[in-house]
Coordinates of C-alpha atoms and ligand atoms in Angstrom, one line a residue:
Chain A
M1 CA 45.6 115.7 -234.4
L2 CA 44.6 119.0 -236.0
I3 CA 40.9 118.2 -235.6
A4 CA 41.5 117.3 -231.9
R5 CA 43.2 120.7 -231.5
I6 CA 40.3 122.5 -233.1
R7 CA 37.8 120.6 -231.0
Q8 CA 39.8 121.6 -227.9
I9 CA 39.8 125.2 -228.8
L10 CA 36.1 125.1 -229.4
Y11 CA 35.7 123.5 -226.0
F12 CA 37.7 126.3 -224.4
L13 CA 35.6 128.9 -226.2
H14 CA 32.4 127.2 -225.2
Q15 CA 33.5 127.0 -221.6
G16 CA 34.6 130.6 -221.7
V17 CA 31.2 131.7 -222.9
K18 CA 29.5 129.5 -220.3
N19 CA 31.6 130.9 -217.5
L20 CA 30.6 134.4 -218.6
S21 CA 26.9 133.6 -218.1
V22 CA 27.8 132.1 -214.7
G23 CA 29.6 135.3 -213.8
G24 CA 26.3 137.4 -214.0
I25 CA 26.5 140.8 -212.3
S26 CA 30.2 140.5 -211.8
A27 CA 30.9 139.8 -215.5
I28 CA 28.7 142.8 -216.3
I29 CA 30.8 145.0 -214.0
A30 CA 34.0 143.7 -215.5
V31 CA 32.8 144.4 -219.1
T32 CA 31.7 147.8 -218.1
S33 CA 35.0 148.7 -216.5
I34 CA 36.8 147.6 -219.6
T35 CA 34.4 149.7 -221.7
C36 CA 35.2 152.8 -219.7
S37 CA 38.9 152.3 -220.1
L38 CA 38.6 151.7 -223.8
L39 CA 36.3 154.7 -224.3
L40 CA 39.1 156.8 -223.0
I41 CA 41.5 155.2 -225.5
C42 CA 39.0 156.0 -228.3
L43 CA 38.9 159.6 -227.0
Y44 CA 42.6 159.7 -226.9
F45 CA 42.9 158.4 -230.5
I46 CA 40.4 160.8 -231.9
I47 CA 41.6 163.9 -230.2
S48 CA 45.3 163.2 -230.8
S49 CA 44.8 162.3 -234.4
H50 CA 42.8 165.4 -235.1
L51 CA 45.0 167.7 -233.2
T52 CA 48.1 166.4 -235.0
K53 CA 46.1 166.9 -238.2
A54 CA 45.4 170.5 -237.3
F55 CA 49.0 170.8 -236.5
D56 CA 50.0 169.2 -239.7
L57 CA 47.8 171.5 -241.7
E58 CA 50.1 174.2 -240.4
K59 CA 52.9 172.6 -242.3
D60 CA 52.2 175.6 -244.5
I61 CA 51.8 177.9 -241.5
R62 CA 49.4 180.6 -242.1
V63 CA 50.1 184.0 -240.6
V64 CA 48.0 187.1 -241.0
L65 CA 49.6 190.6 -240.9
Y66 CA 47.0 193.1 -240.0
L67 CA 47.8 196.5 -241.5
K68 CA 47.3 199.8 -239.8
E69 CA 44.2 201.8 -240.7
S70 CA 46.5 204.7 -241.9
V71 CA 48.3 202.7 -244.6
S72 CA 47.5 204.0 -248.0
K73 CA 46.7 201.8 -251.0
N74 CA 49.9 202.8 -252.9
R75 CA 52.1 201.4 -250.1
I76 CA 50.6 198.0 -250.4
E77 CA 52.5 197.0 -253.6
P78 CA 56.0 197.7 -252.3
L79 CA 55.3 196.1 -249.0
Q80 CA 54.1 192.9 -250.7
Q81 CA 57.2 193.0 -252.8
K82 CA 59.4 193.3 -249.7
L83 CA 57.6 190.4 -248.0
T84 CA 57.9 188.2 -251.0
N85 CA 61.7 188.4 -250.8
Y86 CA 61.6 186.3 -247.6
E87 CA 62.4 182.8 -248.6
E88 CA 60.1 181.4 -245.9
I89 CA 57.1 182.7 -247.7
L90 CA 55.2 180.2 -249.9
G91 CA 52.4 182.4 -250.9
I92 CA 51.0 185.8 -250.0
K93 CA 47.6 187.3 -250.6
Y94 CA 46.4 190.8 -250.0
V95 CA 42.9 191.0 -248.4
S96 CA 41.5 194.5 -248.7
K97 CA 39.1 195.9 -246.1
E98 CA 36.2 195.3 -248.5
K99 CA 37.2 191.8 -249.1
A100 CA 37.5 191.1 -245.4
L101 CA 34.0 192.3 -244.8
E102 CA 32.7 190.2 -247.6
K103 CA 34.4 187.2 -246.1
F104 CA 33.0 187.9 -242.7
H105 CA 29.6 188.2 -244.2
H106 CA 30.1 184.8 -245.7
I107 CA 31.1 183.2 -242.4
L108 CA 28.2 184.7 -240.5
G109 CA 25.7 183.5 -243.1
E110 CA 22.2 184.4 -242.0
D111 CA 23.5 186.2 -238.9
A112 CA 25.1 188.8 -241.3
I113 CA 22.2 191.1 -240.5
I114 CA 24.0 192.3 -237.5
L115 CA 26.5 193.9 -239.8
E116 CA 23.9 196.1 -241.5
G117 CA 24.0 198.6 -238.7
L118 CA 27.6 199.5 -239.3
N119 CA 28.2 202.6 -241.3
N120 CA 31.9 202.1 -241.8
N121 CA 33.9 198.9 -242.2
P122 CA 35.7 198.1 -239.0
L123 CA 37.8 195.3 -240.5
P124 CA 41.5 196.0 -241.2
A125 CA 43.2 195.1 -244.5
S126 CA 45.7 192.3 -244.2
F127 CA 48.2 190.0 -245.8
E128 CA 47.5 186.3 -245.6
I129 CA 50.8 184.6 -245.7
E130 CA 51.6 181.0 -246.1
L131 CA 54.9 179.9 -244.9
N132 CA 56.7 176.9 -246.1
H133 CA 57.6 174.2 -243.7
E134 CA 61.2 175.4 -243.2
A135 CA 59.6 178.1 -241.1
K136 CA 58.0 175.6 -238.9
E137 CA 61.2 175.5 -236.8
I138 CA 60.0 177.6 -233.9
N139 CA 63.1 179.9 -233.5
R140 CA 63.3 180.7 -237.1
L141 CA 59.6 181.5 -237.2
K142 CA 59.9 183.7 -234.2
S143 CA 62.6 185.8 -235.7
V144 CA 60.8 186.2 -239.0
L145 CA 57.6 187.2 -237.3
H146 CA 59.4 189.6 -235.1
Q147 CA 60.9 191.3 -238.1
W148 CA 57.4 191.8 -239.5
E149 CA 55.9 193.0 -236.3
V150 CA 58.1 196.0 -236.2
L151 CA 57.3 197.0 -239.8
P152 CA 55.8 200.5 -239.7
E153 CA 52.7 199.5 -241.7
V154 CA 51.9 196.5 -239.6
E155 CA 49.4 196.8 -236.8
S156 CA 49.7 193.2 -235.5
V157 CA 50.8 189.7 -236.5
Q158 CA 48.4 186.9 -235.8
G159 CA 49.1 183.2 -235.8
G160 CA 52.2 181.3 -235.7
V161 CA 54.4 181.0 -232.7
E162 CA 52.3 181.3 -229.7
W163 CA 49.6 179.3 -231.2
I164 CA 51.9 176.5 -232.2
E165 CA 53.6 176.5 -228.8
K166 CA 50.2 176.5 -227.0
L167 CA 48.9 173.8 -229.2
S168 CA 51.8 171.5 -228.8
G169 CA 51.8 172.1 -225.1
F170 CA 48.1 171.4 -225.0
I171 CA 48.6 168.2 -226.9
I172 CA 51.3 167.0 -224.6
A173 CA 49.2 167.8 -221.5
L174 CA 46.2 166.1 -223.0
R175 CA 48.2 163.0 -223.9
I176 CA 49.7 162.8 -220.5
S177 CA 46.4 163.2 -218.6
L178 CA 44.6 160.7 -220.9
C179 CA 47.4 158.2 -220.5
F180 CA 47.4 158.6 -216.8
L181 CA 43.7 158.3 -216.5
G182 CA 43.6 155.4 -219.0
G183 CA 46.4 153.7 -217.1
I184 CA 44.5 153.9 -213.8
L185 CA 41.3 152.6 -215.4
I186 CA 43.1 149.8 -217.0
I187 CA 44.7 148.7 -213.8
I188 CA 41.3 148.9 -212.1
S189 CA 39.8 146.8 -214.9
L190 CA 42.5 144.3 -214.6
F191 CA 41.6 143.7 -210.9
I192 CA 37.9 143.7 -211.6
I193 CA 38.4 141.0 -214.3
A194 CA 40.7 139.1 -212.0
S195 CA 38.0 139.0 -209.3
T196 CA 35.3 138.0 -211.8
I197 CA 37.5 135.1 -213.0
H198 CA 38.2 134.2 -209.5
L199 CA 34.5 134.0 -208.8
T200 CA 33.9 131.6 -211.7
I201 CA 36.9 129.5 -210.7
D202 CA 35.5 129.3 -207.2
N203 CA 32.1 128.4 -208.6
R204 CA 33.6 125.4 -210.4
R205 CA 36.1 124.4 -207.7
D206 CA 34.7 120.9 -207.4
E207 CA 34.8 120.4 -211.1
I208 CA 38.3 121.7 -211.3
S209 CA 39.5 119.3 -208.6
I210 CA 38.0 116.4 -210.5
M211 CA 39.7 117.6 -213.7
R212 CA 43.0 117.6 -211.8
L213 CA 42.2 114.1 -210.5
V214 CA 41.6 112.6 -213.9
G215 CA 44.8 114.1 -215.3
A216 CA 43.8 117.4 -217.0
T217 CA 46.8 119.6 -217.7
D218 CA 47.1 122.9 -216.0
W219 CA 46.5 124.8 -219.3
Y220 CA 43.5 122.6 -220.1
I221 CA 41.9 123.7 -216.9
K222 CA 43.0 127.4 -217.1
L223 CA 42.4 128.1 -220.8
P224 CA 38.6 128.4 -220.5
F225 CA 39.1 131.0 -217.8
L226 CA 41.7 132.8 -219.9
F227 CA 39.2 132.8 -222.8
E228 CA 36.5 134.1 -220.4
G229 CA 38.7 137.1 -219.7
V230 CA 39.6 137.7 -223.3
I231 CA 36.0 137.5 -224.4
E232 CA 35.0 139.9 -221.6
G233 CA 37.7 142.3 -222.9
I234 CA 36.7 142.1 -226.5
L235 CA 33.1 142.5 -225.5
G236 CA 34.1 145.6 -223.6
G237 CA 36.0 146.9 -226.6
T238 CA 33.1 146.3 -228.9
L239 CA 30.8 148.1 -226.6
A240 CA 33.2 151.0 -226.2
I241 CA 33.5 151.4 -230.0
F242 CA 29.7 151.3 -230.4
L243 CA 29.1 153.8 -227.6
F244 CA 31.8 156.0 -229.0
W245 CA 30.3 155.8 -232.4
V246 CA 26.9 156.9 -231.0
F247 CA 28.6 159.7 -229.2
Y248 CA 30.5 160.7 -232.4
E249 CA 27.3 160.7 -234.5
V250 CA 25.5 162.9 -232.0
L251 CA 28.2 165.4 -231.5
R252 CA 29.6 165.6 -235.0
W253 CA 26.9 167.9 -236.2
R254 CA 27.3 170.2 -233.3
I255 CA 31.0 170.6 -233.0
T256 CA 32.2 170.4 -236.6
P257 CA 31.2 174.0 -237.4
C258 CA 33.0 175.6 -234.5
L259 CA 36.1 173.3 -235.0
Q260 CA 36.1 174.5 -238.6
L261 CA 36.4 178.1 -237.5
I262 CA 39.2 177.3 -235.0
F263 CA 41.2 174.6 -236.7
N264 CA 40.0 174.7 -240.3
F265 CA 39.6 171.1 -241.0
S266 CA 36.6 170.0 -242.9
E267 CA 35.2 167.3 -240.7
I268 CA 35.9 165.0 -237.8
N269 CA 36.7 161.5 -238.8
F270 CA 35.7 158.4 -236.8
L271 CA 38.4 156.0 -235.6
T272 CA 40.3 154.3 -238.4
M273 CA 40.1 150.6 -238.9
K274 CA 43.6 150.3 -237.4
Q275 CA 42.5 152.2 -234.3
I276 CA 39.4 150.1 -233.9
F277 CA 41.5 147.0 -234.1
I278 CA 43.9 148.4 -231.5
V279 CA 41.0 149.1 -229.1
L280 CA 39.7 145.6 -229.5
L281 CA 43.2 144.2 -229.1
V282 CA 43.8 146.2 -225.9
G283 CA 40.4 145.0 -224.6
G284 CA 41.4 141.4 -225.2
V285 CA 44.8 141.9 -223.7
I286 CA 43.3 143.6 -220.6
G287 CA 40.8 140.7 -220.3
G288 CA 43.5 138.0 -220.7
G289 CA 45.8 139.9 -218.4
G290 CA 43.0 140.0 -215.8
S291 CA 42.7 136.2 -216.0
L292 CA 46.4 135.7 -215.7
L293 CA 46.4 138.0 -212.7
S294 CA 43.7 135.9 -211.1
F295 CA 45.7 132.7 -211.8
F296 CA 48.7 134.4 -210.3
L297 CA 46.9 135.8 -207.2
Q298 CA 45.2 132.5 -206.5
S299 CA 46.7 129.6 -208.4
F300 CA 44.1 127.0 -207.7
Q301 CA 45.8 126.0 -204.5
H302 CA 48.0 123.8 -206.5
R303 CA 51.2 122.3 -205.2
Chain B
M1 CA 62.8 100.1 -218.5
Q2 CA 62.6 97.9 -215.5
P3 CA 60.2 95.0 -215.6
L4 CA 57.0 96.1 -213.9
S5 CA 56.2 93.3 -211.5
A6 CA 55.5 95.9 -208.8
I7 CA 53.1 98.7 -209.6
V8 CA 53.7 100.5 -206.3
Q9 CA 56.7 100.5 -204.0
M10 CA 57.1 102.6 -200.9
F11 CA 60.4 102.8 -199.1
H12 CA 60.6 104.4 -195.6
V13 CA 57.8 106.9 -196.4
Y14 CA 56.9 109.5 -193.8
K15 CA 54.2 112.1 -194.0
T16 CA 54.2 114.9 -191.5
F17 CA 51.7 117.7 -191.8
D18 CA 52.3 121.3 -191.2
D19 CA 51.2 121.1 -187.6
N20 CA 53.9 118.4 -187.0
Y21 CA 51.3 115.7 -186.9
R22 CA 52.9 112.5 -188.1
A23 CA 50.2 110.8 -190.2
L24 CA 52.5 108.2 -191.7
I25 CA 55.5 106.7 -190.2
D26 CA 58.1 104.5 -192.0
I27 CA 55.8 102.9 -194.5
N28 CA 57.3 100.1 -196.6
L29 CA 55.0 98.6 -199.1
R30 CA 55.0 96.7 -202.3
I31 CA 51.9 96.1 -204.5
E32 CA 52.3 93.6 -207.3
K33 CA 50.9 94.0 -210.7
G34 CA 47.4 92.6 -210.9
E35 CA 47.1 92.4 -207.1
F36 CA 44.0 93.3 -205.1
L37 CA 45.2 94.8 -201.8
F38 CA 43.1 96.1 -198.8
L39 CA 44.3 98.9 -196.6
V40 CA 42.5 98.4 -193.3
G41 CA 42.6 100.5 -190.1
P42 CA 40.6 102.6 -187.7
S43 CA 39.6 106.1 -188.5
G44 CA 42.6 108.5 -188.5
A45 CA 45.1 105.7 -189.1
G46 CA 46.3 107.3 -192.3
K47 CA 44.6 105.3 -195.0
T48 CA 43.4 108.3 -197.0
T49 CA 46.8 110.0 -196.6
L50 CA 48.6 107.0 -198.0
M51 CA 46.4 107.0 -201.0
R52 CA 46.7 110.7 -201.6
L53 CA 50.5 110.2 -201.7
L54 CA 50.1 107.7 -204.5
F55 CA 48.5 110.2 -206.9
R56 CA 50.5 113.1 -205.7
E57 CA 47.7 115.0 -204.0
E58 CA 50.1 115.1 -201.1
R59 CA 53.8 114.8 -201.2
A60 CA 55.8 112.5 -198.9
S61 CA 57.8 114.3 -196.3
S62 CA 60.6 111.7 -196.8
G63 CA 61.2 108.3 -198.3
Q64 CA 60.7 107.1 -201.9
I65 CA 57.5 106.2 -203.7
I66 CA 57.7 104.4 -207.0
V67 CA 54.5 104.1 -209.0
Y68 CA 54.7 102.3 -212.4
G69 CA 58.4 102.7 -212.5
R70 CA 58.5 106.4 -211.7
N71 CA 59.7 108.1 -208.5
I72 CA 56.7 110.2 -208.0
N73 CA 58.2 112.5 -205.4
K74 CA 60.4 113.8 -208.2
I75 CA 57.6 114.6 -210.6
K76 CA 57.3 118.3 -211.2
A77 CA 54.0 120.0 -210.5
G78 CA 53.3 120.6 -214.1
R79 CA 53.8 116.9 -215.0
I80 CA 51.6 115.4 -212.3
Y81 CA 48.8 114.9 -214.8
Q82 CA 50.9 112.2 -216.5
L83 CA 50.8 110.2 -213.4
R84 CA 47.1 110.8 -212.8
R85 CA 46.2 109.5 -216.3
K86 CA 47.5 106.1 -215.2
I87 CA 45.6 106.0 -212.0
G88 CA 41.9 105.7 -211.4
V89 CA 40.5 107.0 -208.1
V90 CA 37.1 106.3 -206.4
F91 CA 36.1 108.1 -203.2
Q92 CA 33.6 107.5 -200.5
D93 CA 31.6 110.5 -201.6
F94 CA 31.6 109.7 -205.3
K95 CA 32.8 113.2 -206.4
I96 CA 30.8 113.2 -209.6
I97 CA 29.7 116.5 -211.3
P98 CA 26.0 117.1 -210.7
T99 CA 25.6 119.4 -213.7
K100 CA 26.8 116.7 -216.2
T101 CA 24.9 113.6 -217.3
V102 CA 26.2 110.2 -216.5
F103 CA 27.7 109.9 -220.0
D104 CA 29.4 113.3 -219.7
N105 CA 30.8 112.5 -216.3
V106 CA 32.6 109.6 -217.7
A107 CA 33.4 111.0 -221.1
Y108 CA 35.0 114.0 -219.4
V109 CA 38.2 112.0 -218.6
L110 CA 38.8 111.2 -222.2
Q111 CA 37.8 114.7 -223.5
V112 CA 40.5 116.0 -221.2
L113 CA 42.9 113.8 -223.1
G114 CA 41.7 115.1 -226.4
Q115 CA 40.6 111.7 -227.7
P116 CA 38.4 111.6 -230.8
K117 CA 34.7 111.6 -230.4
S118 CA 33.9 108.2 -231.8
E119 CA 36.6 106.7 -229.6
I120 CA 35.2 108.4 -226.5
E121 CA 31.7 107.2 -227.2
R122 CA 32.9 103.6 -227.6
K123 CA 35.0 103.6 -224.5
V124 CA 32.3 105.4 -222.3
Y125 CA 29.7 103.0 -223.5
A126 CA 31.9 100.0 -222.6
A127 CA 32.7 101.4 -219.2
L128 CA 29.1 102.1 -218.4
N129 CA 28.2 98.7 -219.6
R130 CA 30.8 97.2 -217.3
V131 CA 29.1 98.9 -214.2
G132 CA 25.6 98.2 -215.5
L133 CA 24.6 101.8 -216.2
E134 CA 24.5 101.9 -220.0
K135 CA 20.7 102.5 -219.9
R136 CA 21.0 105.5 -217.6
M137 CA 23.7 107.4 -219.5
D138 CA 21.5 110.4 -220.3
H139 CA 20.4 110.8 -216.7
Y140 CA 21.7 113.4 -214.3
P141 CA 23.4 112.1 -211.1
K142 CA 20.7 113.4 -208.7
K143 CA 18.3 110.9 -210.3
L144 CA 20.5 108.1 -209.3
S145 CA 20.8 106.2 -206.0
G146 CA 24.0 106.3 -204.0
G147 CA 25.1 102.9 -205.3
E148 CA 24.5 104.0 -208.9
Q149 CA 26.4 107.2 -208.4
Q150 CA 29.3 105.2 -207.1
R151 CA 29.1 103.1 -210.2
V152 CA 29.4 106.2 -212.3
A153 CA 32.5 107.1 -210.3
I154 CA 33.9 103.6 -210.9
A155 CA 33.2 103.8 -214.6
R156 CA 35.0 107.1 -214.7
A157 CA 37.9 105.7 -212.9
V158 CA 38.3 102.7 -215.2
V159 CA 37.3 104.3 -218.6
N160 CA 40.9 105.0 -219.6
D161 CA 42.3 101.6 -218.5
P162 CA 44.3 102.7 -215.5
V163 CA 47.2 100.5 -214.3
L164 CA 46.2 101.2 -210.7
L165 CA 42.8 101.8 -209.2
L166 CA 42.6 103.5 -205.8
A167 CA 39.4 103.2 -203.9
D168 CA 39.0 105.1 -200.6
E169 CA 36.2 103.6 -198.6
P170 CA 34.0 103.2 -201.8
T171 CA 31.3 101.4 -199.9
G172 CA 31.2 103.7 -196.9
N173 CA 28.0 105.4 -197.9
L174 CA 26.2 102.3 -199.1
D175 CA 24.0 99.6 -197.4
A176 CA 25.3 96.1 -197.2
D177 CA 23.7 94.7 -200.4
R178 CA 24.9 97.7 -202.4
A179 CA 28.3 97.4 -200.9
H180 CA 28.5 93.8 -201.9
E181 CA 27.6 94.6 -205.5
I182 CA 30.3 97.3 -205.6
M183 CA 32.8 94.9 -204.2
K184 CA 31.9 92.4 -206.9
L185 CA 32.5 95.1 -209.4
F186 CA 35.9 95.8 -208.1
N187 CA 36.8 92.2 -208.1
D188 CA 35.7 92.0 -211.7
I189 CA 37.8 94.9 -212.7
N190 CA 40.7 93.3 -210.9
L191 CA 40.2 90.1 -212.7
H192 CA 40.6 92.0 -216.0
G193 CA 44.1 92.9 -214.9
T194 CA 43.8 96.3 -213.1
T195 CA 45.7 96.5 -209.8
V196 CA 43.4 97.6 -207.0
L197 CA 44.2 99.2 -203.7
M198 CA 41.1 99.7 -201.5
A199 CA 40.9 101.4 -198.1
T200 CA 38.2 100.4 -195.7
H201 CA 37.5 99.9 -192.0
N202 CA 34.9 97.3 -192.8
I203 CA 36.8 94.2 -191.7
G204 CA 33.9 91.9 -192.4
L205 CA 34.1 92.8 -196.0
V206 CA 37.8 92.2 -196.2
G207 CA 37.3 88.7 -194.6
K208 CA 34.8 87.7 -197.2
M209 CA 37.0 88.7 -200.2
K210 CA 40.0 86.6 -199.1
K211 CA 42.6 89.1 -200.4
R212 CA 45.9 90.4 -198.9
A213 CA 45.3 93.1 -196.4
I214 CA 47.6 95.6 -194.7
Y215 CA 46.8 97.1 -191.3
L216 CA 47.5 100.6 -190.5
R217 CA 47.4 101.9 -187.0
E218 CA 48.4 105.4 -185.9
G219 CA 50.3 105.9 -189.2
K220 CA 52.3 102.7 -189.0
I221 CA 51.9 99.3 -190.7
A222 CA 50.9 96.9 -188.0
H223 CA 51.8 93.3 -188.3
C224 CA 49.2 91.0 -186.8
Ligands
LIG401 N1 45.9 118.1 -194.6 C1 46.0 117.7 -193.3 N2 46.6 118.5 -192.4 C2 46.8 118.1 -191.1 N3 46.4 116.8 -190.7 C3 45.9 116.0 -191.6 C4 45.7 116.4 -192.9 N4 45.1 115.3 -193.6 C5 45.0 114.3 -192.7 N5 45.5 114.7 -191.5 C6 45.5 113.9 -190.3 O1 46.2 112.7 -190.6 C7 45.6 111.6 -189.9 C8 45.2 110.5 -190.8 O2 44.2 111.0 -191.6 P1 43.5 110.1 -192.8 O3 42.5 110.9 -193.4 O4 44.6 109.5 -193.6 O5 42.9 108.9 -191.9 P2 42.0 107.7 -192.4 O6 42.7 106.5 -192.1 O7 41.7 107.9 -193.9 O8 40.7 107.9 -191.6 P3 39.2 107.6 -192.0 O9 39.0 106.1 -191.9 O10 38.4 108.3 -191.0 O11 39.0 108.1 -193.4 C9 44.4 112.2 -189.2 O12 44.7 112.3 -187.8 C10 44.2 113.5 -189.8 O13 43.7 114.4 -188.9
LIG402 MG1 40.0 108.3 -195.0

């Protein structure tokens, strides 16, 4: 009984693959369309996981207080004391003008030559402040930052609120647009798959009517076509992951440095195993869904 | 379970097509187990339609049809395969699959039922042996003559030991000698216990076989 089941499943798989080769151009179009949809999902995964990562890094939000040029060295110590009293502060570090220049040198690397022409240091002194995650609550952060902004020694406050607000707004917008685009592409793929499956069903119409005649069950007839769709979907998923990986390898070396400056994470990671699995799963589901759609749209004229 | 002395019973069966064409009118018919029955009538009389009702390719517009103890009008679409597994069907145009070998065309029926490979091989060989094609089992249908192709179709129809064999004009595309051989084959099958219903408008053939015949004319059973 079990062996018979396995044999039948092998038969369905075999038929599914055979159908695929019969499908020709139309199967290629179907796979391509699934690949496009899934590439979008890959993109969605990688962007959203890295943006949330960037966002998460700010769990200890970093804020920089730039000090006025006129602030003298002996006022630094009391100011630091005052700031430390805020319970939102996790750590505070004073960066002198000299230190700031040194750091800038470091970031520029070889390009630091451009700094040689300067005869005085244009960089302001600053406090780099790490806030604990209690301050992540936007309103609280806002009020704290506002208090600091009006301190007489402070020139400007950088980081924090606007950035977080912008970032979360951006993430939401990105998610919505990717979902929207992905949704449309998935629907298109569904219909392309359905029409491909319809084509192979049409191709084998005589055979199907004979199968019905000799007493094949509905599912025995339909399963190979369902498998055909699922295989097309998983193929599309594999292709999407491969293309995305190529894309990732090519771009990684180019964008990592600038991302480092903006978001300060060390490197972009590829999709996790779980995400890869989800992409393949979604591919299979789209493929299978396409087959079901074609059964639904054109149930082999069965009464 | 009722005793199955009748394989087919039809009570006041009507078939009206969508265009209001009345293809069958008040058909009453009983086919006994083990019987060989001819269905004779001119083109358009409704022979094919009657047969299609029996394996639920069409559904009667009214009346009752009992096949092997089951009221087949009441079978749900998803269960029709159960009926079909008990019935073998042979057509005038053979309807065999050109991309499969002779063996596979016949084995197909049993694969659909998920039977074990060794069993399939044994039964297919026996069926092909019965129609005299065991030596051609690896050939593709296009290499076979019309008579041989019809034998493949017959082997396919009987390989799973049906209780009822329906043959719609099985000799219509064959010359007289080939037709005679095929008729002998059906007679053989019938002698082994399978009930046979055969539609034909070749009255000469019917006369030679000395079997019961039913005459259809304009959708009605004509008594003559
Ligand atoms: N699906 C259908 N829709 C409408 N009319 C049909 C359909 N099938 C058959 N008919 C009509 O029913 C009548 C009987 O057809 P049927 O095929 O049963 O005749 P027949 O006795 O088998 O003829 P032949 O000897 O030519 O095969 C014909 O007039 C045919 O046009
Ligand atoms: Mg006919």
